[in-house]
Tab-separated table of C-alpha atoms in Angstrom:
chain	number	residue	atom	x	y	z
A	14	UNK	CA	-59.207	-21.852	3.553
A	15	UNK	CA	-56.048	-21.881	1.891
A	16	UNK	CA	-56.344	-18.687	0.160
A	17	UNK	CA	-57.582	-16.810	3.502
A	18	UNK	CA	-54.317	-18.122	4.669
A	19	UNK	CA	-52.219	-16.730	1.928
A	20	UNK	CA	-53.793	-13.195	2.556
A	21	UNK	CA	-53.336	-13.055	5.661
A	22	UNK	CA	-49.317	-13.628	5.434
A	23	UNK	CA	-49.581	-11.424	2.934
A	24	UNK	CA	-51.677	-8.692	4.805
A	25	UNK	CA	-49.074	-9.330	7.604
A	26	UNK	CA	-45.893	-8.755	5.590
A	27	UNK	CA	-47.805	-5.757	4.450
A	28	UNK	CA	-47.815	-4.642	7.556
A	29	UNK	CA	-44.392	-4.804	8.664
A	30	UNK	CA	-43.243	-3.478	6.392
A	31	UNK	CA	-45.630	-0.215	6.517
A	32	UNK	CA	-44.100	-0.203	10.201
A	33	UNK	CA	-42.274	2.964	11.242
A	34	UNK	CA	-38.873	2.683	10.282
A	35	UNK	CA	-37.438	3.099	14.196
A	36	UNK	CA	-39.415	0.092	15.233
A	37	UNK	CA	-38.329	-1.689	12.568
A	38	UNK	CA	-34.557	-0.798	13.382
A	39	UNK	CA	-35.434	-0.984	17.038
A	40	UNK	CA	-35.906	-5.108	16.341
A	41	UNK	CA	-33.388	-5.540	14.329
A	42	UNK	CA	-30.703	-3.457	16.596
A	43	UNK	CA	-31.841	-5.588	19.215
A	44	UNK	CA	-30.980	-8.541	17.649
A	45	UNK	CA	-27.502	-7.315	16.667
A	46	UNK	CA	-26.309	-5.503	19.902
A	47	UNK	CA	-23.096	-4.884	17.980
A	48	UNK	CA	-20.056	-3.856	20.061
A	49	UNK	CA	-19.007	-0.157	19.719
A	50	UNK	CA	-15.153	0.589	19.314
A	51	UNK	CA	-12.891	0.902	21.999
A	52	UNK	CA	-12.176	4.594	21.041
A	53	UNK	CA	-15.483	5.819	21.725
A	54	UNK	CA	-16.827	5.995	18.262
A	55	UNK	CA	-19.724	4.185	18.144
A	56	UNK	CA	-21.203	2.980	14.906
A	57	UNK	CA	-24.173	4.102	12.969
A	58	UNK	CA	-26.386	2.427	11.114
A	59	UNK	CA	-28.268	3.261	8.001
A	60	UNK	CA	-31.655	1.441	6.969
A	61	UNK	CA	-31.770	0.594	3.723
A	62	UNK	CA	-34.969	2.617	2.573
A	63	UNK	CA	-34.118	5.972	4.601
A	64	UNK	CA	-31.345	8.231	4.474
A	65	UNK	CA	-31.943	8.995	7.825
A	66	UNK	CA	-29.198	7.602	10.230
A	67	UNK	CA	-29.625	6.371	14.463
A	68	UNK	CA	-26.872	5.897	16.651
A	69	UNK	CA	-26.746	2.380	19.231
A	70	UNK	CA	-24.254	3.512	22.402
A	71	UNK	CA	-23.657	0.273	24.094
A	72	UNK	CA	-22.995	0.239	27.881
A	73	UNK	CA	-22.115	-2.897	28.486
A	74	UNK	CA	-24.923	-4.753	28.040
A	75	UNK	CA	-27.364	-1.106	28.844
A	76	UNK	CA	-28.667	-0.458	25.572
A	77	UNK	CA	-30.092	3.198	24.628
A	78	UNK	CA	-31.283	5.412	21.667
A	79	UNK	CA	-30.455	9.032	20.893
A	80	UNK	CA	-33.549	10.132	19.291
A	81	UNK	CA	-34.471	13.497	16.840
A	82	UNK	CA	-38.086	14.610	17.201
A	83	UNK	CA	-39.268	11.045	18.440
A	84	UNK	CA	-43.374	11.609	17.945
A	85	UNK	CA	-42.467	13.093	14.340
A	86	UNK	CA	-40.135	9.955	13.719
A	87	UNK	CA	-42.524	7.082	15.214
A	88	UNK	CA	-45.077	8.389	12.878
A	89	UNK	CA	-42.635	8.511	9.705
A	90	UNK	CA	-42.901	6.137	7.169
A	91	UNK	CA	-39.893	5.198	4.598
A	92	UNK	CA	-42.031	6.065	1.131
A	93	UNK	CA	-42.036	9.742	2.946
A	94	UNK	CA	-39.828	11.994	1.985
A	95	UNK	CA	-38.106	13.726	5.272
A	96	UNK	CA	-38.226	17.588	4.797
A	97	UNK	CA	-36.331	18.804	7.577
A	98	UNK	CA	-33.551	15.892	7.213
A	99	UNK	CA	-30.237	17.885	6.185
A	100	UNK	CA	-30.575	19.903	9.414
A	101	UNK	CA	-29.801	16.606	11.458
A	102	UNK	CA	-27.069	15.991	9.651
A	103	UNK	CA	-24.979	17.018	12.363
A	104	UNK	CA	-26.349	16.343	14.961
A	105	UNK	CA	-26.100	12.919	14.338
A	106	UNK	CA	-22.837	12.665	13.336
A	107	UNK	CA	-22.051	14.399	16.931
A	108	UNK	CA	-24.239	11.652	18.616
A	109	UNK	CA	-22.370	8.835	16.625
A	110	UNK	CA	-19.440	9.940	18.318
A	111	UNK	CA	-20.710	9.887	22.174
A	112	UNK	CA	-18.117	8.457	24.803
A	113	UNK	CA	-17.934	4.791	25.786
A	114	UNK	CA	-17.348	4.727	29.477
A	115	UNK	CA	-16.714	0.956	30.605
A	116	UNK	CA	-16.221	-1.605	27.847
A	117	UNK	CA	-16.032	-5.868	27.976
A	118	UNK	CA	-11.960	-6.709	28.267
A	119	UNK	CA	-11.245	-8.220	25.360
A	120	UNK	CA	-7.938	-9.925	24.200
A	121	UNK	CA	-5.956	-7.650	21.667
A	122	UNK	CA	-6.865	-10.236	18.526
A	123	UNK	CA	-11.179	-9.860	19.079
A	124	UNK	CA	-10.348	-6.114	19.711
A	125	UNK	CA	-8.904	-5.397	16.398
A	126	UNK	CA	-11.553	-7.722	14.630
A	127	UNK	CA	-14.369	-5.691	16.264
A	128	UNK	CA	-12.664	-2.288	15.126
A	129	UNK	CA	-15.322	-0.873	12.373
A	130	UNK	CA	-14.453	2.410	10.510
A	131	UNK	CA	-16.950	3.573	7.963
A	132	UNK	CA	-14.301	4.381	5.298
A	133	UNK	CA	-13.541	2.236	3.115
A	134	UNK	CA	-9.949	0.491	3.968
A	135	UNK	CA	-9.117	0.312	0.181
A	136	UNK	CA	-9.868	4.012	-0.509
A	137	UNK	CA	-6.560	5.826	-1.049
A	138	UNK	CA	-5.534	8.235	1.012
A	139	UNK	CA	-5.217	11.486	-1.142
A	140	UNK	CA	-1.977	12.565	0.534
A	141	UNK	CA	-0.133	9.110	-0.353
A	142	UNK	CA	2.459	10.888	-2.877
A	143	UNK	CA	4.708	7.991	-2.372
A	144	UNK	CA	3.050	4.328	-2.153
A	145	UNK	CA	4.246	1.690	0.355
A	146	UNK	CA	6.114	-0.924	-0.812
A	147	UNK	CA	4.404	-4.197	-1.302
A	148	UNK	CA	4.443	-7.082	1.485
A	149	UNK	CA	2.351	-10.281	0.388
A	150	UNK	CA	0.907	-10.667	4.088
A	151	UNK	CA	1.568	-7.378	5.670
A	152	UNK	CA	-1.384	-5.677	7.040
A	153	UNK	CA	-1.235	-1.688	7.242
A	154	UNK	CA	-4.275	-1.050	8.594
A	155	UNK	CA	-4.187	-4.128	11.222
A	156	UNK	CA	-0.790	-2.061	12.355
A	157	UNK	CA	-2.336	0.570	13.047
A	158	UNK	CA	-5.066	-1.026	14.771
A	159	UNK	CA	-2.943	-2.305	17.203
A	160	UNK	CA	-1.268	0.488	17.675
A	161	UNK	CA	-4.702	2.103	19.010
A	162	UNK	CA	-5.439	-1.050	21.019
A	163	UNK	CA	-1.969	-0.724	23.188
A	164	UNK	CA	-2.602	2.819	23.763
A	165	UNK	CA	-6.539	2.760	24.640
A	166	UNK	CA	-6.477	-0.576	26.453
A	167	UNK	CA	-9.510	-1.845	27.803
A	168	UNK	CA	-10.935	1.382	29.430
A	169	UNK	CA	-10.053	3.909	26.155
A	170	UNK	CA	-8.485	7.254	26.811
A	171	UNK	CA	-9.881	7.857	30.780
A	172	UNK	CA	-8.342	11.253	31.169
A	173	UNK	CA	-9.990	12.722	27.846
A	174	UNK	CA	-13.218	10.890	28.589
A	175	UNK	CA	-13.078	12.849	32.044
A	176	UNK	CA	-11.911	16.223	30.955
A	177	UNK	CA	-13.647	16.319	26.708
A	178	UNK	CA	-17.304	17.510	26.639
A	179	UNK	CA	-18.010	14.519	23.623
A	180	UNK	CA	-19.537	17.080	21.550
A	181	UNK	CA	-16.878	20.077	21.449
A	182	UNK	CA	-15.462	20.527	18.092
A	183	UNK	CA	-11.750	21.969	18.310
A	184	UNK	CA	-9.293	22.512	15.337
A	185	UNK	CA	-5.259	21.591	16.087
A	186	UNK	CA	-1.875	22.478	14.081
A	187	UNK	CA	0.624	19.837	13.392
A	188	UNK	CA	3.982	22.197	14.256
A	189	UNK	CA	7.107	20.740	13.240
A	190	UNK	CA	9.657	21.368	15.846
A	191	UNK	CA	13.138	20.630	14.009
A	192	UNK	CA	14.597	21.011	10.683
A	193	UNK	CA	14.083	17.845	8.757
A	194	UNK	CA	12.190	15.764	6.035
A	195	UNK	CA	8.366	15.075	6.842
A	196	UNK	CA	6.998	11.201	6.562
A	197	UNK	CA	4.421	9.685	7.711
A	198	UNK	CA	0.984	12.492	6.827
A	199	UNK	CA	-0.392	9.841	4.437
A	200	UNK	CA	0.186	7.110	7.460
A	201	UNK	CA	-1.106	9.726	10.367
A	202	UNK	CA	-3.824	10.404	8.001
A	203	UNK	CA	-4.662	6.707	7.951
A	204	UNK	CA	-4.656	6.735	11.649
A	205	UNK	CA	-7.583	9.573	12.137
A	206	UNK	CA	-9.449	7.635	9.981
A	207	UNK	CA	-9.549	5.008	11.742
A	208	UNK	CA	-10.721	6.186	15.063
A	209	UNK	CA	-13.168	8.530	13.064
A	210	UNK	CA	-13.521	9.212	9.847
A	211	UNK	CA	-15.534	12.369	10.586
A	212	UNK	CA	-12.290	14.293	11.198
A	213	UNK	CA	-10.888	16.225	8.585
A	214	UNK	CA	-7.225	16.630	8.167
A	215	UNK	CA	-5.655	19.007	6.025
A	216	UNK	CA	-2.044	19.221	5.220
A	217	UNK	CA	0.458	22.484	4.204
A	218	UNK	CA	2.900	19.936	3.081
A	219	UNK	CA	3.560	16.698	1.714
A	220	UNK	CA	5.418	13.366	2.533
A	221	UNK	CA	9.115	14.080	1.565
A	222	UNK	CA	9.295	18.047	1.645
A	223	UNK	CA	11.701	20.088	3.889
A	224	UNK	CA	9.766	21.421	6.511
A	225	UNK	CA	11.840	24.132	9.474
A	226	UNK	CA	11.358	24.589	12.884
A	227	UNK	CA	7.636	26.067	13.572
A	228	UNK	CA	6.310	25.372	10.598
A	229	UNK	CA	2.494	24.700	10.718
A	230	UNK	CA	2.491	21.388	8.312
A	231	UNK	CA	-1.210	20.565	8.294
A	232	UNK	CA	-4.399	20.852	10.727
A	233	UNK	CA	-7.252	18.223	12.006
A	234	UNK	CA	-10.799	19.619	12.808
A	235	UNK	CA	-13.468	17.452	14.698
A	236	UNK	CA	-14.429	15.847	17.662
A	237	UNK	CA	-11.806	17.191	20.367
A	238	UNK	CA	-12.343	13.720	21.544
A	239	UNK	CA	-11.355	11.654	18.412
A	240	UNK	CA	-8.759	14.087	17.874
A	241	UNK	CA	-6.841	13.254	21.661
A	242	UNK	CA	-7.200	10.191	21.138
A	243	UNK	CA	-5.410	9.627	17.823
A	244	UNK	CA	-3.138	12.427	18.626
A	245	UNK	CA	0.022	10.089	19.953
A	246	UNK	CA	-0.168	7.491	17.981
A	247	UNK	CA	-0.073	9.371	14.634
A	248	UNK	CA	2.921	11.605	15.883
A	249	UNK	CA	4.638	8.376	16.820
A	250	UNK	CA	4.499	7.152	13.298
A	251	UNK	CA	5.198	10.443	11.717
A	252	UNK	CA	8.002	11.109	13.776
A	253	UNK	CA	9.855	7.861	13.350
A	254	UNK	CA	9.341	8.032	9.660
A	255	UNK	CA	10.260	11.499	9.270
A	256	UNK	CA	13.667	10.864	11.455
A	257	UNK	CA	13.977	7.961	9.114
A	258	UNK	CA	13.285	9.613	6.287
A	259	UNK	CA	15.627	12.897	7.283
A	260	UNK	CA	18.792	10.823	7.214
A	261	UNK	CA	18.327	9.121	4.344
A	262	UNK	CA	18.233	11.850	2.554
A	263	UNK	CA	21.384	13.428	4.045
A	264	UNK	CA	22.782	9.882	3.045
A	265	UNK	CA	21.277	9.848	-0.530
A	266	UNK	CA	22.869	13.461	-1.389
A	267	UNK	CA	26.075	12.639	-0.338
A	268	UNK	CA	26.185	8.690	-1.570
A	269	UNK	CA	25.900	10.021	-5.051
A	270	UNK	CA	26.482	8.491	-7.674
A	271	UNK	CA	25.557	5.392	-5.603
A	272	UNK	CA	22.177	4.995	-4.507
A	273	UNK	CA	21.984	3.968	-0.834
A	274	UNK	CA	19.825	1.205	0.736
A	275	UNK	CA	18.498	0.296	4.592
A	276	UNK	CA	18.790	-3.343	5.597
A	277	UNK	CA	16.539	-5.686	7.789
A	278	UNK	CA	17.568	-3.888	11.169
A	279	UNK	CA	13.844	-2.190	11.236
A	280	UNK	CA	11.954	-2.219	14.814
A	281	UNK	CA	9.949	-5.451	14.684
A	282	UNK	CA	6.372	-5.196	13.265
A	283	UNK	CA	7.285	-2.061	11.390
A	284	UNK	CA	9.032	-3.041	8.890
A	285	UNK	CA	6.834	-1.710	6.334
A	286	UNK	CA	6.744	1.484	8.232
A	287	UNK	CA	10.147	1.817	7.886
A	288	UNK	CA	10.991	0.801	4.467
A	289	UNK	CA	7.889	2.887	3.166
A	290	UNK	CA	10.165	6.018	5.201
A	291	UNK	CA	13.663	5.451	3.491
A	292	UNK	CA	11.863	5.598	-0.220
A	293	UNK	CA	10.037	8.883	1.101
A	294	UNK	CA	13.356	10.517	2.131
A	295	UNK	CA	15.190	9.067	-1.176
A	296	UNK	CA	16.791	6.114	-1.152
A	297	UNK	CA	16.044	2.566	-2.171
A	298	UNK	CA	14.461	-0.621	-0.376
A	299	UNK	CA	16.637	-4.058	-0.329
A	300	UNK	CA	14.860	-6.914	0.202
A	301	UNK	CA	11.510	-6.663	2.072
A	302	UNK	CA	12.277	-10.385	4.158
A	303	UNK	CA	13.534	-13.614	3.529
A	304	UNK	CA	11.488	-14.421	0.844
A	305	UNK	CA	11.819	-12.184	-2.058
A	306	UNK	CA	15.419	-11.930	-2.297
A	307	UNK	CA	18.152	-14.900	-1.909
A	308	UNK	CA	21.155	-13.094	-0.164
A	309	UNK	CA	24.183	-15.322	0.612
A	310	UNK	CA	25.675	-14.180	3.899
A	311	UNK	CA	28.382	-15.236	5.880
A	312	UNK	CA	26.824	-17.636	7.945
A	313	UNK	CA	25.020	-19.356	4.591
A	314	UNK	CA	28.857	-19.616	3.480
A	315	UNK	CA	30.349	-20.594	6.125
A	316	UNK	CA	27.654	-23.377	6.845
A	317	UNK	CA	27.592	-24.722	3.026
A	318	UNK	CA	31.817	-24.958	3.339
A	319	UNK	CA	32.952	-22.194	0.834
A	320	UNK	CA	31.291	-19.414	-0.823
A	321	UNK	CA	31.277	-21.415	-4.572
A	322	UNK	CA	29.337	-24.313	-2.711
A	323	UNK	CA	26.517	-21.858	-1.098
A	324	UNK	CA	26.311	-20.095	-4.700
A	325	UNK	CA	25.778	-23.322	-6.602
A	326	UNK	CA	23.303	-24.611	-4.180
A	327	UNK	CA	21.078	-21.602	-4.822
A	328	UNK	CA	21.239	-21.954	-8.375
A	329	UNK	CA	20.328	-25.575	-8.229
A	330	UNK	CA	17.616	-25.123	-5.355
A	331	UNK	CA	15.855	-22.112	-8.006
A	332	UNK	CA	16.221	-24.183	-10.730
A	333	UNK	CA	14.266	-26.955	-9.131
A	334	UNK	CA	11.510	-24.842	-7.322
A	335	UNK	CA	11.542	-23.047	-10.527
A	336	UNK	CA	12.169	-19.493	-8.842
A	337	UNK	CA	13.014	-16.287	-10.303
A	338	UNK	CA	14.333	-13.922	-8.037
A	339	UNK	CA	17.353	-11.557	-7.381
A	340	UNK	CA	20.758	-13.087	-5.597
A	341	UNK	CA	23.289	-11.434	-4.021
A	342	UNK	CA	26.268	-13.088	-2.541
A	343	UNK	CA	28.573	-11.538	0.552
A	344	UNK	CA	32.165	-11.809	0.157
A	345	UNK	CA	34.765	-10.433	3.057
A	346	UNK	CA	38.188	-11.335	0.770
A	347	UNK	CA	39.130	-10.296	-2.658
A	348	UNK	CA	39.954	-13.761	-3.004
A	349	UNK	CA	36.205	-14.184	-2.156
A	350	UNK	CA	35.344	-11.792	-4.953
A	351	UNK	CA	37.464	-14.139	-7.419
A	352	UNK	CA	35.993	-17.174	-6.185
A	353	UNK	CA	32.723	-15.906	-7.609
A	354	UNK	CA	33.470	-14.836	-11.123
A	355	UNK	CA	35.470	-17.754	-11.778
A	356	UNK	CA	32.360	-19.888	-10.169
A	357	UNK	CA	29.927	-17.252	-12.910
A	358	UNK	CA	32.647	-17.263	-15.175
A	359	UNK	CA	32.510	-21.364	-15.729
A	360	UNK	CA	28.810	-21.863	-15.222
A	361	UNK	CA	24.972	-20.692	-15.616
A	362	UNK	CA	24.404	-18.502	-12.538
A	363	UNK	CA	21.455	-16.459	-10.830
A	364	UNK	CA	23.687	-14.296	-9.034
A	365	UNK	CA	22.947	-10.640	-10.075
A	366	UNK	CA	24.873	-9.081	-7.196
A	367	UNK	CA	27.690	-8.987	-5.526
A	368	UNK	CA	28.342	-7.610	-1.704
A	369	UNK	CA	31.794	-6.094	-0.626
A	370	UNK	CA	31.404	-6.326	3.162
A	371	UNK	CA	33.516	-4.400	5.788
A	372	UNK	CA	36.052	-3.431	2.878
A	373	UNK	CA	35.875	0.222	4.002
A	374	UNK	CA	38.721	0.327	6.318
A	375	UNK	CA	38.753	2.318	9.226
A	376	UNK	CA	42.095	4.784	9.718
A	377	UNK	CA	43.150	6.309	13.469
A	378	UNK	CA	42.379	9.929	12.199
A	379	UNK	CA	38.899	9.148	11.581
A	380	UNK	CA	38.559	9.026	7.873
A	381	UNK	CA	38.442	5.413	5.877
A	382	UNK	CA	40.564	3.533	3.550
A	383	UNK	CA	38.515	2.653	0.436
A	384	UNK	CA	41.599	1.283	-2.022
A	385	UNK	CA	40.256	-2.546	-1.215
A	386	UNK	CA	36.739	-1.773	-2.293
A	387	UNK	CA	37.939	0.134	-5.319
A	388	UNK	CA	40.259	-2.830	-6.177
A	389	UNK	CA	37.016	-5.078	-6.008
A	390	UNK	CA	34.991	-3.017	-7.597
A	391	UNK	CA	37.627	-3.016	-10.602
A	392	UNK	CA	37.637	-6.794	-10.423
A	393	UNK	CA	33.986	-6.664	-11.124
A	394	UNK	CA	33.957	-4.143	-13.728
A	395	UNK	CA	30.440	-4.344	-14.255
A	396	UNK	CA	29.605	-7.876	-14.434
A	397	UNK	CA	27.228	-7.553	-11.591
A	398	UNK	CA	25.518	-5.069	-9.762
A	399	UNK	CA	27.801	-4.134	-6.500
A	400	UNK	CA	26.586	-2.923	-2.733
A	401	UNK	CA	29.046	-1.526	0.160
A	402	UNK	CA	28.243	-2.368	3.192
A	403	UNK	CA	30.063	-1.835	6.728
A	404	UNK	CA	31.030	1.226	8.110
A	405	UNK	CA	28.577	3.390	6.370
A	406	UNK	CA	28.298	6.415	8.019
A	407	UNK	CA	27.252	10.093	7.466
A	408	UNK	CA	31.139	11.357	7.476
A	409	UNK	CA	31.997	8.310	5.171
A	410	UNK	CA	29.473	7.415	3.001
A	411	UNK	CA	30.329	10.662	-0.123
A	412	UNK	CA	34.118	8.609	-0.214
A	413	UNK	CA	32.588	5.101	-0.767
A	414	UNK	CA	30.148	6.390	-2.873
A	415	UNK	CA	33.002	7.441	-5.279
A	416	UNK	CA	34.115	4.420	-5.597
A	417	UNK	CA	31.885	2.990	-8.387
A	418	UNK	CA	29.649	0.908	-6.237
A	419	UNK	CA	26.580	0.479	-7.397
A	420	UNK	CA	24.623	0.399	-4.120
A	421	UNK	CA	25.592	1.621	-0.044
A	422	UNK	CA	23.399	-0.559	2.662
A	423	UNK	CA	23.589	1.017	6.076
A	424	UNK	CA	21.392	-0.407	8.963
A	425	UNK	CA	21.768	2.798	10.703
A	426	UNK	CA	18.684	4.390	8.361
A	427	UNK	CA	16.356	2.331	10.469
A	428	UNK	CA	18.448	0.967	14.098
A	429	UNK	CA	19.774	3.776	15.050
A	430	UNK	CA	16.920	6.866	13.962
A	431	UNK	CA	16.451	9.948	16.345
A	432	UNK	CA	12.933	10.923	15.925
A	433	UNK	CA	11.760	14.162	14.544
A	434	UNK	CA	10.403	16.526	16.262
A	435	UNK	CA	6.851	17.350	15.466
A	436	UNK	CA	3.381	17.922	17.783
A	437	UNK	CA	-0.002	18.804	17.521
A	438	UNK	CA	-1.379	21.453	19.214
A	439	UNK	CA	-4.949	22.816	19.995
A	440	UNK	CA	-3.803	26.184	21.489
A	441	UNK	CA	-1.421	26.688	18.697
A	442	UNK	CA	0.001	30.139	19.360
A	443	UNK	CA	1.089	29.577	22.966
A	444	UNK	CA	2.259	26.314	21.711
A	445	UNK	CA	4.468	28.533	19.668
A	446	UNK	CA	5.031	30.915	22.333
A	447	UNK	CA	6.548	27.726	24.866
A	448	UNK	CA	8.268	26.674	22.065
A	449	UNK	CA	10.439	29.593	21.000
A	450	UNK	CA	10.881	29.766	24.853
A	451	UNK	CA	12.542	26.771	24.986
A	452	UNK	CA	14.134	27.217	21.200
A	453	UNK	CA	12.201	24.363	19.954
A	454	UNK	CA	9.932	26.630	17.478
């Protein structure tokens, strides 16, 4: 009895698993009912003895299958080899990518967790000539995830899902409409990916070459719909990096011999973004946050009673925790300056840099006084690394760097940036035909 039993569980299992591989999917897609993205790409699946892959479109809670030959494929079975399966290729991918019309509202934190992108979030992105810098809990990709969420919503991209056909294919330029410094294709590139790695982008140009008004920089083919749908958000990355990135290198070139630095002032949630756009256009990160750098300022000083008391508190609190790290200490005075190297001078110190803040001097005919910040910078003579900071600007910034500083912060790198120019354009030619209309090509 018991070994009529056992064959018939195992004449059963047989069985299911000499099922056709849609009903077997069928079950199992019923059990999952996963969510599709809010951009409209929907995800495929892949069983695990087939290369042949289905596409679930959820409607709300409507549930439907595109199918390919459906007699031929309810009559397939997986130890089969499928003759005619590189001429679907295609065609699935196209159905993959079908519209969403009306999706669940969901709040922006179970949005981004749902988001699914086939590619691999670790791969590298081929046109990333110049990494990121490194955050400990930072998350790129989540950035730009919420970036797509604020734009799409909770109904996606309505006027493209009116106006697209889902399964026209289009190709569009990237057109660079000012003079300037590109940043931002290896981010932008990220960004296409996201919403569908199907598209293929292309770039003339890399992150941190000159690019002139009308240049063609790179192209995206694919989906029209993907493509719209990406579209803003990767300009508005590229062309806050590339402004970023354009005057830091007009502030690089002329801080020479000094290398120049941006500060914290970044647009909140970006920092990365930002950073990643001053080391593309030439220049040099300070510290990341408040955690991997101790910088004195005047508040610390002012707060701890003198500017030897806030110094000797660091080195005590690092030498507790034992820390390693850079310090940099702010001084406003010269006396402030000798305050410090006596303090060094007498004792075991972490300080490795010192800040000469607002010692650049503005005069009534426009051009700076730099004799105090020389004088300091003399008083130093090389003891510790030295950083200029306060009335940096374009105009100024080729007189302080001769002073012998070692470093230039300005805040204006990242506060203060006028976006390049740049679009991206199906019709590319009358693009460039409005453009040189209205001298902006």
């Amino acid at each position: 009895m018991k070994e009529s039993s056992k064959r018939k569980k195992r004449q059963k299992a047989l069985n299911k698993r000499q099922r056709p591989i849609f009903l077997t999917n069928y079950r199992m897609l019923r059990r999952k009912r996963r969510a599709s993205t809010i951009y409209g790409v929907v995800e495929p699946f892949k069983d695990t003895d087939s290369t042949l892959s289905f596409c679930l479109i959820v409607r709300k809670i409507r549930i439907r299958f595109w199918f390919i030959q459906f007699p031929m494929i309810l009559q397939w079975q997986p130890s089969q080899p499928h003759p005619q399966l590189s001429q679907y290729s295609h065609k699935v991918a196209r159905a993959c990518r079908r519209p969403i019309g009306l999706l669940t509202s969901l709040s922006v934190q179970r949005r981004s967790d749902r988001m699914h992108a086939t590619a691999n979030p670790g791969v590298s992105i081929k046109s990333m000539v110049i990494e990121p810098p490194s955050h400990p809990t930072y998350d790129l990709n989540g950035v730009i995830k919420l970036a797509l969420a604020e734009d799409a919503g909770d109904l996606g991209d309505v006027t493209t899902l009116a106006t697209v056909p889902s399964d026209v294919e289009v190709e569009a330029h990237f057109l660079a409409k000012e003079d300037g410094v590109i940043a931002g294709i290896a981010l932008a590139e990220m960004v296409f990916q996201e919403v569908d790695p199907s598209l293929k982008v292309e770039w003339s140009q890399k992150d941190g070459d000159h690019v002139h008004k009308g240049l063609k920089i790179g192209r995206v083919y694919g989906t029209a719909y993907s493509i719209v749908v990406a579209e803003r958000v990767a300009l508005n990355f590229m062309q806050r990096m590339s402004g970023i990135a354009t005057l830091t290198k007009a502030m690089a070139d002329a801080a020479h011999p000094a290398l120049i630095l941006e500060t914290r002032k970044t647009a909140p949630g970006l920092r990365l973004v930002d950073k990643w756009a001053v080391l593309i256009g030439g220049g040099r990160n300070h510290r990341m946050g408040l955690f991997d750098m101790v910088l004195i300022k005047d508040n610390h000083i002012s707060a701890a009673g003198s500017v030897t008391s806030a110094v000797k508190s660091v080195d005590t609190y690092l030498e507790q925790k034992n820390i390693k790290m850079e310090v940099e200490v702010e001084t406003r005075t010269l006396e402030e300056v000798q305050e410090v190297l006596h303090y060094a001078s007498q004792s075991k110190t972490s300080l490795t840099r010192i800040m000469l803040d607002n010692m650049v001097v503005p005069l009534p005919n426009g051009d700076v006084d730099v004799s105090m910040l020389k004088e300091a910078v003399k008083l130093i003579n090389g003891k510790f690394e030295t950083e200029a900071s306060g009335n940096v600007t374009f105009e100024t910034v080729h007189k302080i760097g001769s002073t012998g500083v070692t470093y230039i912060s300005s805040g204006a790198l990242t506060h203060s940036v006028k976006a390049l120019d740049i679009s991206l354009k199906i019709d590319t030619e009358l693009a460039l035909q409005v453009g040189r209309r209205t001298k902006r090509a």
